[in-house]
Amino acid sequence: MTEMNNTLVDVVIVGGGAAGLNAAQMLGRSRRSVLVVDGGEPRNAPADAVHGFLSRDGISPAELYRIGRVEAESYGGRFLNGQVVGVTGSKGRFSVALADGSMVRGRRLLIASGLVDELPDIPGLRERWGKDVLHCPYCHGWEVRDQAIGILATGPLAAHQAQLFRQWSANITLFLNDALQPTDAELPQLAARGITVVDGRVDSLRVERDRLTGVALIGGSVVAVDAVVTAPRFMARTAAFAELGLKAVQHPTGMGEHLETDADGATGVPGVWAAGNVTDLRAQVLSSAAAGAWAGVGINADLMAEELAEAVAAHQGSLTA
């Protein structure tokens, strides 16, 4: 730790998920010194497997990240387990403070800290999250195909969610939960696809022998389901970067808050990039990895441009000396 306190690396990456790891690999292959600081709280930790990732379908999140670390380390990447609590400085020398009081420094910063899923305050929901409480049909719809699926409304997009999951099962129940009133256009659409609509507020989830069995409504009635789908509010992890002037803003879709970047992942603060769910709330593991790789390319290009300018200045200075 003392060694890292006194070392200025090319790039400090905050977050060791798919985006951070792929960026570390790309930068390491570019012969950059890279330090990844990871708090060990990946968003998809509750899930059994990653899906929709070419050649890695079905791999556990933990194994995917283990492999990613090994690959990044093979190109010289270094890892530090810890929670980032603050970042100061500017392009060329960022200081990253950790919860244990230590500090690491980098010429450039990549924020790959991900997001937090804010779930409805319903007993049993958080405990089943990533198991039989889901939100993405493309990530986990196949695993609950042909089962009884309940859609727990949290806003106006729930009717669309119900239609989406109808692709995977004919047994879909939409719980309005006092959060949705289907429009005149949506009601016949739901009926046409055989989607059951249940009025009333949800009280809790029923679980037996570590398996979801039903949705209990206020008043006592219970509807049997095998899985529940709900839309959390996606909140980017950005508190540690406030001193840099970076703050999460409302996503255009209204689904949560994210960090704004340009198409290449650069933020509005010189020398700082962001990749993965912290900026793209809809990104799956594969697209997060791709964004990390592209951010790595952008960071390397920026460092190269700076080094070229310095080399030209030094060369011209030697000619006039």
CSV table of C-alpha atoms in Angstrom, one decimal:
chain,number,residue,atom,x,y,z
A,1,MET,CA,0.0,0.0,0.0
A,2,THR,CA,2.8,2.4,0.8
A,3,GLU,CA,4.3,1.7,-2.6
A,4,MET,CA,1.0,2.6,-4.3
A,5,ASN,CA,0.7,5.8,-2.3
A,6,ASN,CA,3.9,7.1,-3.8
A,7,THR,CA,3.3,5.8,-7.4
A,8,LEU,CA,1.6,7.8,-10.2
A,9,VAL,CA,0.1,5.3,-12.6
A,10,ASP,CA,-1.2,6.1,-16.0
A,11,VAL,CA,-4.8,5.2,-15.2
A,12,VAL,CA,-6.7,4.5,-12.0
A,13,ILE,CA,-9.9,2.5,-12.7
A,14,VAL,CA,-12.6,2.7,-10.1
A,15,GLY,CA,-14.6,-0.5,-10.3
A,16,GLY,CA,-13.6,-4.1,-11.2
A,17,GLY,CA,-16.7,-5.2,-13.1
A,18,ALA,CA,-17.0,-6.0,-16.8
A,19,ALA,CA,-16.3,-2.4,-17.9
A,20,GLY,CA,-13.4,-1.8,-15.6
A,21,LEU,CA,-11.8,-5.2,-16.3
A,22,ASN,CA,-12.0,-4.8,-20.1
A,23,ALA,CA,-10.6,-1.3,-19.9
A,24,ALA,CA,-7.7,-2.6,-17.7
A,25,GLN,CA,-7.0,-5.3,-20.3
A,26,MET,CA,-7.0,-2.9,-23.2
A,27,LEU,CA,-4.8,-0.3,-21.4
A,28,GLY,CA,-2.4,-3.0,-20.3
A,29,ARG,CA,-2.1,-4.2,-23.8
A,30,SER,CA,-1.3,-0.6,-24.7
A,31,ARG,CA,1.6,-0.8,-22.3
A,32,ARG,CA,0.0,1.5,-19.8
A,33,SER,CA,0.4,1.2,-16.0
A,34,VAL,CA,-3.1,0.5,-14.6
A,35,LEU,CA,-4.5,0.2,-11.1
A,36,VAL,CA,-8.0,-1.1,-10.6
A,37,VAL,CA,-9.6,-0.3,-7.3
A,38,ASP,CA,-12.6,-2.5,-6.6
A,39,GLY,CA,-15.0,-2.5,-3.7
A,40,GLY,CA,-16.1,-6.1,-4.2
A,41,GLU,CA,-19.8,-5.3,-4.6
A,42,PRO,CA,-20.8,-6.2,-8.2
A,43,ARG,CA,-24.3,-5.4,-9.1
A,44,ASN,CA,-25.0,-8.9,-10.5
A,45,ALA,CA,-23.5,-10.8,-7.5
A,46,PRO,CA,-27.0,-12.3,-6.6
A,47,ALA,CA,-27.4,-13.8,-10.1
A,48,ASP,CA,-26.4,-17.4,-10.7
A,49,ALA,CA,-25.1,-16.8,-14.2
A,50,VAL,CA,-24.4,-14.3,-16.9
A,51,HIS,CA,-26.3,-14.6,-20.2
A,52,GLY,CA,-26.2,-13.0,-23.6
A,53,PHE,CA,-22.4,-12.9,-23.5
A,54,LEU,CA,-20.9,-14.6,-26.5
A,55,SER,CA,-18.7,-17.6,-25.5
A,56,ARG,CA,-19.4,-17.0,-21.8
A,57,ASP,CA,-23.1,-17.8,-21.6
A,58,GLY,CA,-24.0,-19.4,-18.3
A,59,ILE,CA,-20.8,-18.4,-16.5
A,60,SER,CA,-21.2,-17.2,-12.9
A,61,PRO,CA,-20.4,-13.5,-12.4
A,62,ALA,CA,-17.7,-14.3,-9.9
A,63,GLU,CA,-15.9,-16.6,-12.3
A,64,LEU,CA,-16.2,-14.1,-15.2
A,65,TYR,CA,-14.5,-11.5,-13.0
A,66,ARG,CA,-11.9,-13.9,-11.8
A,67,ILE,CA,-10.9,-14.7,-15.4
A,68,GLY,CA,-11.0,-11.0,-16.2
A,69,ARG,CA,-8.6,-10.2,-13.4
A,70,VAL,CA,-6.2,-12.9,-14.5
A,71,GLU,CA,-6.2,-11.6,-18.1
A,72,ALA,CA,-5.7,-8.0,-17.0
A,73,GLU,CA,-2.9,-9.0,-14.6
A,74,SER,CA,-1.2,-10.8,-17.5
A,75,TYR,CA,-0.7,-7.4,-19.2
A,76,GLY,CA,0.6,-5.8,-16.0
A,77,GLY,CA,-2.6,-4.6,-14.5
A,78,ARG,CA,-2.7,-4.3,-10.7
A,79,PHE,CA,-5.6,-4.6,-8.4
A,80,LEU,CA,-6.5,-3.1,-5.0
A,81,ASN,CA,-9.4,-4.1,-2.9
A,82,GLY,CA,-11.0,-1.1,-1.3
A,83,GLN,CA,-13.8,1.4,-1.2
A,84,VAL,CA,-13.2,4.8,-3.0
A,85,VAL,CA,-14.6,7.6,-0.8
A,86,GLY,CA,-13.3,10.6,-2.7
A,87,VAL,CA,-11.3,11.9,-5.7
A,88,THR,CA,-9.5,15.2,-6.0
A,89,GLY,CA,-7.0,16.7,-8.4
A,90,SER,CA,-7.1,17.4,-12.1
A,91,LYS,CA,-5.9,15.9,-15.4
A,92,GLY,CA,-2.4,14.6,-15.0
A,93,ARG,CA,-2.6,14.0,-11.3
A,94,PHE,CA,-5.8,12.6,-9.7
A,95,SER,CA,-5.7,11.5,-6.1
A,96,VAL,CA,-8.1,8.7,-5.2
A,97,ALA,CA,-8.9,8.4,-1.5
A,98,LEU,CA,-9.9,5.0,0.0
A,99,ALA,CA,-11.9,4.2,3.1
A,100,ASP,CA,-8.9,2.8,4.9
A,101,GLY,CA,-7.2,6.2,4.7
A,102,SER,CA,-4.8,5.3,1.9
A,103,MET,CA,-4.4,7.2,-1.4
A,104,VAL,CA,-3.6,6.2,-5.0
A,105,ARG,CA,-2.8,8.5,-7.9
A,106,GLY,CA,-3.3,8.4,-11.6
A,107,ARG,CA,-2.8,10.6,-14.6
A,108,ARG,CA,-6.2,9.6,-15.9
A,109,LEU,CA,-9.3,8.3,-14.2
A,110,LEU,CA,-11.9,5.8,-15.4
A,111,ILE,CA,-15.1,5.6,-13.5
A,112,ALA,CA,-16.6,2.1,-13.8
A,113,SER,CA,-18.4,2.0,-10.4
A,114,GLY,CA,-21.7,0.7,-11.7
A,115,LEU,CA,-25.1,1.4,-10.2
A,116,VAL,CA,-27.4,0.5,-7.4
A,117,ASP,CA,-30.8,-1.1,-8.0
A,118,GLU,CA,-33.4,0.7,-5.8
A,119,LEU,CA,-36.2,-1.7,-5.3
A,120,PRO,CA,-39.8,-1.2,-4.1
A,121,ASP,CA,-40.1,-1.5,-0.4
A,122,ILE,CA,-42.0,-4.8,-0.3
A,123,PRO,CA,-41.1,-7.5,2.2
A,124,GLY,CA,-39.3,-10.4,0.5
A,125,LEU,CA,-38.4,-8.6,-2.7
A,126,ARG,CA,-34.8,-7.7,-1.9
A,127,GLU,CA,-34.1,-11.2,-0.6
A,128,ARG,CA,-35.2,-12.8,-3.9
A,129,TRP,CA,-33.5,-10.2,-6.2
A,130,GLY,CA,-31.4,-11.9,-8.9
A,131,LYS,CA,-33.0,-15.3,-8.1
A,132,ASP,CA,-36.7,-15.4,-8.9
A,133,VAL,CA,-37.2,-11.6,-8.7
A,134,LEU,CA,-36.0,-10.2,-12.0
A,135,HIS,CA,-36.2,-7.2,-14.3
A,136,CYS,CA,-34.5,-8.0,-17.7
A,137,PRO,CA,-36.1,-10.6,-20.0
A,138,TYR,CA,-33.0,-10.9,-22.2
A,139,CYS,CA,-30.9,-11.7,-19.1
A,140,HIS,CA,-33.1,-14.1,-17.4
A,141,GLY,CA,-36.4,-14.6,-19.4
A,142,TRP,CA,-35.2,-18.0,-20.7
A,143,GLU,CA,-34.7,-19.3,-17.2
A,144,VAL,CA,-38.3,-18.6,-16.2
A,145,ARG,CA,-39.9,-19.6,-19.6
A,146,ASP,CA,-43.3,-21.2,-19.4
A,147,GLN,CA,-43.6,-20.4,-15.7
A,148,ALA,CA,-46.2,-18.3,-13.9
A,149,ILE,CA,-44.6,-14.8,-14.0
A,150,GLY,CA,-46.0,-11.8,-12.1
A,151,ILE,CA,-45.2,-8.3,-13.3
A,152,LEU,CA,-45.1,-5.9,-10.3
A,153,ALA,CA,-45.8,-2.4,-11.5
A,154,THR,CA,-43.7,0.5,-10.3
A,155,GLY,CA,-44.6,2.9,-13.1
A,156,PRO,CA,-46.1,3.4,-16.6
A,157,LEU,CA,-43.7,1.0,-18.3
A,158,ALA,CA,-45.1,-2.1,-16.5
A,159,ALA,CA,-47.7,-2.8,-19.2
A,160,HIS,CA,-44.8,-2.9,-21.7
A,161,GLN,CA,-42.9,-5.2,-19.4
A,162,ALA,CA,-45.8,-7.6,-19.2
A,163,GLN,CA,-46.0,-7.7,-23.0
A,164,LEU,CA,-42.2,-8.4,-23.2
A,165,PHE,CA,-42.3,-11.3,-20.8
A,166,ARG,CA,-45.3,-12.7,-22.7
A,167,GLN,CA,-42.7,-13.8,-25.2
A,168,TRP,CA,-41.4,-16.2,-22.7
A,169,SER,CA,-44.6,-17.4,-21.0
A,170,ALA,CA,-48.3,-17.5,-21.6
A,171,ASN,CA,-49.0,-17.3,-17.9
A,172,ILE,CA,-48.5,-13.6,-17.1
A,173,THR,CA,-50.1,-11.6,-14.3
A,174,LEU,CA,-49.8,-7.8,-14.1
A,175,PHE,CA,-50.1,-6.5,-10.6
A,176,LEU,CA,-51.1,-2.8,-10.8
A,177,ASN,CA,-49.9,-2.2,-7.2
A,178,ASP,CA,-51.4,1.3,-7.2
A,179,ALA,CA,-48.6,2.4,-9.5
A,180,LEU,CA,-50.2,1.9,-12.9
A,181,GLN,CA,-53.5,2.5,-14.6
A,182,PRO,CA,-53.4,0.9,-18.1
A,183,THR,CA,-54.5,3.3,-20.9
A,184,ASP,CA,-57.5,2.7,-23.1
A,185,ALA,CA,-55.0,1.4,-25.8
A,186,GLU,CA,-53.2,-0.9,-23.4
A,187,LEU,CA,-56.2,-2.7,-21.9
A,188,PRO,CA,-57.3,-4.4,-25.1
A,189,GLN,CA,-53.6,-5.3,-25.8
A,190,LEU,CA,-53.3,-7.0,-22.5
A,191,ALA,CA,-56.5,-8.8,-23.0
A,192,ALA,CA,-55.5,-9.9,-26.5
A,193,ARG,CA,-52.4,-11.6,-25.1
A,194,GLY,CA,-54.2,-13.3,-22.2
A,195,ILE,CA,-52.4,-11.2,-19.6
A,196,THR,CA,-54.3,-11.2,-16.3
A,197,VAL,CA,-54.6,-7.7,-14.6
A,198,VAL,CA,-54.9,-7.6,-10.8
A,199,ASP,CA,-55.9,-4.4,-9.0
A,200,GLY,CA,-54.8,-3.5,-5.5
A,201,ARG,CA,-51.6,-3.0,-3.7
A,202,VAL,CA,-49.0,-5.7,-3.2
A,203,ASP,CA,-48.3,-6.5,0.5
A,204,SER,CA,-45.4,-9.0,0.3
A,205,LEU,CA,-43.9,-12.0,-1.5
A,206,ARG,CA,-44.6,-15.5,-0.3
A,207,VAL,CA,-41.6,-17.8,-0.1
A,208,GLU,CA,-41.5,-21.5,0.9
A,209,ARG,CA,-38.4,-23.6,1.1
A,210,ASP,CA,-36.3,-20.9,-0.5
A,211,ARG,CA,-38.6,-20.7,-3.5
A,212,LEU,CA,-41.0,-17.9,-4.5
A,213,THR,CA,-44.6,-19.2,-4.5
A,214,GLY,CA,-46.9,-16.2,-4.6
A,215,VAL,CA,-47.7,-12.5,-4.4
A,216,ALA,CA,-49.8,-11.4,-1.4
A,217,LEU,CA,-52.1,-8.4,-1.8
A,218,ILE,CA,-53.3,-6.0,0.9
A,219,GLY,CA,-56.4,-7.7,2.2
A,220,GLY,CA,-55.0,-11.2,2.3
A,221,SER,CA,-55.5,-12.7,-1.2
A,222,VAL,CA,-52.5,-14.5,-2.7
A,223,VAL,CA,-51.8,-15.1,-6.4
A,224,ALA,CA,-49.5,-18.0,-7.2
A,225,VAL,CA,-46.4,-17.1,-9.2
A,226,ASP,CA,-43.0,-18.7,-9.8
A,227,ALA,CA,-41.2,-15.5,-10.6
A,228,VAL,CA,-41.7,-11.8,-10.2
A,229,VAL,CA,-40.6,-9.0,-12.6
A,230,THR,CA,-40.2,-5.4,-11.4
A,231,ALA,CA,-38.4,-2.3,-12.6
A,232,PRO,CA,-36.0,-0.9,-10.0
A,233,ARG,CA,-34.8,2.7,-10.1
A,234,PHE,CA,-31.2,2.6,-11.4
A,235,MET,CA,-28.9,4.9,-9.4
A,236,ALA,CA,-25.3,5.4,-10.6
A,237,ARG,CA,-22.7,5.2,-7.9
A,238,THR,CA,-21.1,8.7,-8.2
A,239,ALA,CA,-20.9,10.1,-4.7
A,240,ALA,CA,-17.2,9.7,-4.5
A,241,PHE,CA,-16.6,11.9,-7.5
A,242,ALA,CA,-18.5,15.0,-6.3
A,243,GLU,CA,-15.3,17.0,-5.6
A,244,LEU,CA,-14.4,16.7,-9.3
A,245,GLY,CA,-17.7,18.4,-10.2
A,246,LEU,CA,-19.3,15.2,-11.4
A,247,LYS,CA,-22.9,14.5,-10.5
A,248,ALA,CA,-25.4,12.0,-11.7
A,249,VAL,CA,-28.3,13.4,-13.6
A,250,GLN,CA,-31.8,12.2,-14.6
A,251,HIS,CA,-31.6,9.6,-17.4
A,252,PRO,CA,-33.7,10.6,-20.5
A,253,THR,CA,-35.9,7.5,-20.0
A,254,GLY,CA,-36.7,8.5,-16.4
A,255,MET,CA,-35.5,5.1,-15.2
A,256,GLY,CA,-32.9,6.6,-12.8
A,257,GLU,CA,-29.8,8.7,-12.7
A,258,HIS,CA,-26.6,8.3,-14.6
A,259,LEU,CA,-23.3,10.0,-15.4
A,260,GLU,CA,-23.3,11.9,-18.7
A,261,THR,CA,-20.5,11.2,-21.2
A,262,ASP,CA,-19.8,11.7,-24.9
A,263,ALA,CA,-19.9,8.8,-27.3
A,264,ASP,CA,-16.4,7.8,-26.4
A,265,GLY,CA,-17.0,7.7,-22.6
A,266,ALA,CA,-15.3,11.1,-21.8
A,267,THR,CA,-17.0,13.1,-19.1
A,268,GLY,CA,-17.2,16.8,-18.8
A,269,VAL,CA,-14.1,16.8,-16.6
A,270,PRO,CA,-10.8,16.7,-18.5
A,271,GLY,CA,-9.0,13.4,-17.9
A,272,VAL,CA,-12.0,11.5,-16.6
A,273,TRP,CA,-13.9,8.8,-18.5
A,274,ALA,CA,-16.8,6.6,-17.5
A,275,ALA,CA,-18.0,3.3,-18.8
A,276,GLY,CA,-20.6,0.6,-18.0
A,277,ASN,CA,-23.7,1.0,-16.0
A,278,VAL,CA,-22.6,4.2,-14.3
A,279,THR,CA,-23.3,6.0,-17.5
A,280,ASP,CA,-25.4,3.5,-19.5
A,281,LEU,CA,-28.2,2.3,-17.2
A,282,ARG,CA,-29.4,-0.3,-19.8
A,283,ALA,CA,-26.0,-1.8,-20.5
A,284,GLN,CA,-25.8,-5.6,-20.0
A,285,VAL,CA,-22.5,-7.3,-19.1
A,286,LEU,CA,-21.3,-7.7,-22.7
A,287,SER,CA,-22.0,-4.1,-23.7
A,288,SER,CA,-20.4,-2.9,-20.5
A,289,ALA,CA,-17.3,-4.8,-21.4
A,290,ALA,CA,-17.3,-3.3,-24.9
A,291,ALA,CA,-17.7,0.2,-23.4
A,292,GLY,CA,-14.8,-0.4,-21.1
A,293,ALA,CA,-12.6,-1.4,-24.0
A,294,TRP,CA,-13.5,1.7,-26.0
A,295,ALA,CA,-12.9,3.9,-23.0
A,296,GLY,CA,-9.5,2.3,-22.7
A,297,VAL,CA,-8.8,3.2,-26.3
A,298,GLY,CA,-9.8,6.8,-25.7
A,299,ILE,CA,-7.7,7.2,-22.6
A,300,ASN,CA,-4.7,5.7,-24.3
A,301,ALA,CA,-5.2,8.1,-27.3
A,302,ASP,CA,-5.4,11.1,-24.9
A,303,LEU,CA,-2.2,10.1,-23.0
A,304,MET,CA,-0.5,9.5,-26.3
A,305,ALA,CA,-1.4,13.0,-27.6
A,306,GLU,CA,-0.1,14.6,-24.3
A,307,GLU,CA,3.2,12.6,-24.6
A,308,LEU,CA,3.6,13.6,-28.2
A,309,ALA,CA,3.1,17.3,-27.4
A,310,GLU,CA,5.7,17.0,-24.6
A,311,ALA,CA,8.2,15.2,-26.9
A,312,VAL,CA,7.8,17.8,-29.6
A,313,ALA,CA,8.4,20.7,-27.1
A,314,ALA,CA,11.4,18.9,-25.7
A,315,HIS,CA,12.8,18.3,-29.2
A,316,GLN,CA,12.3,21.9,-30.3
A,317,GLY,CA,13.9,23.0,-27.1
A,318,SER,CA,17.0,20.9,-27.7
A,319,LEU,CA,17.4,22.4,-31.1
A,320,THR,CA,17.4,26.0,-29.8
A,321,ALA,CA,19.5,25.3,-26.8
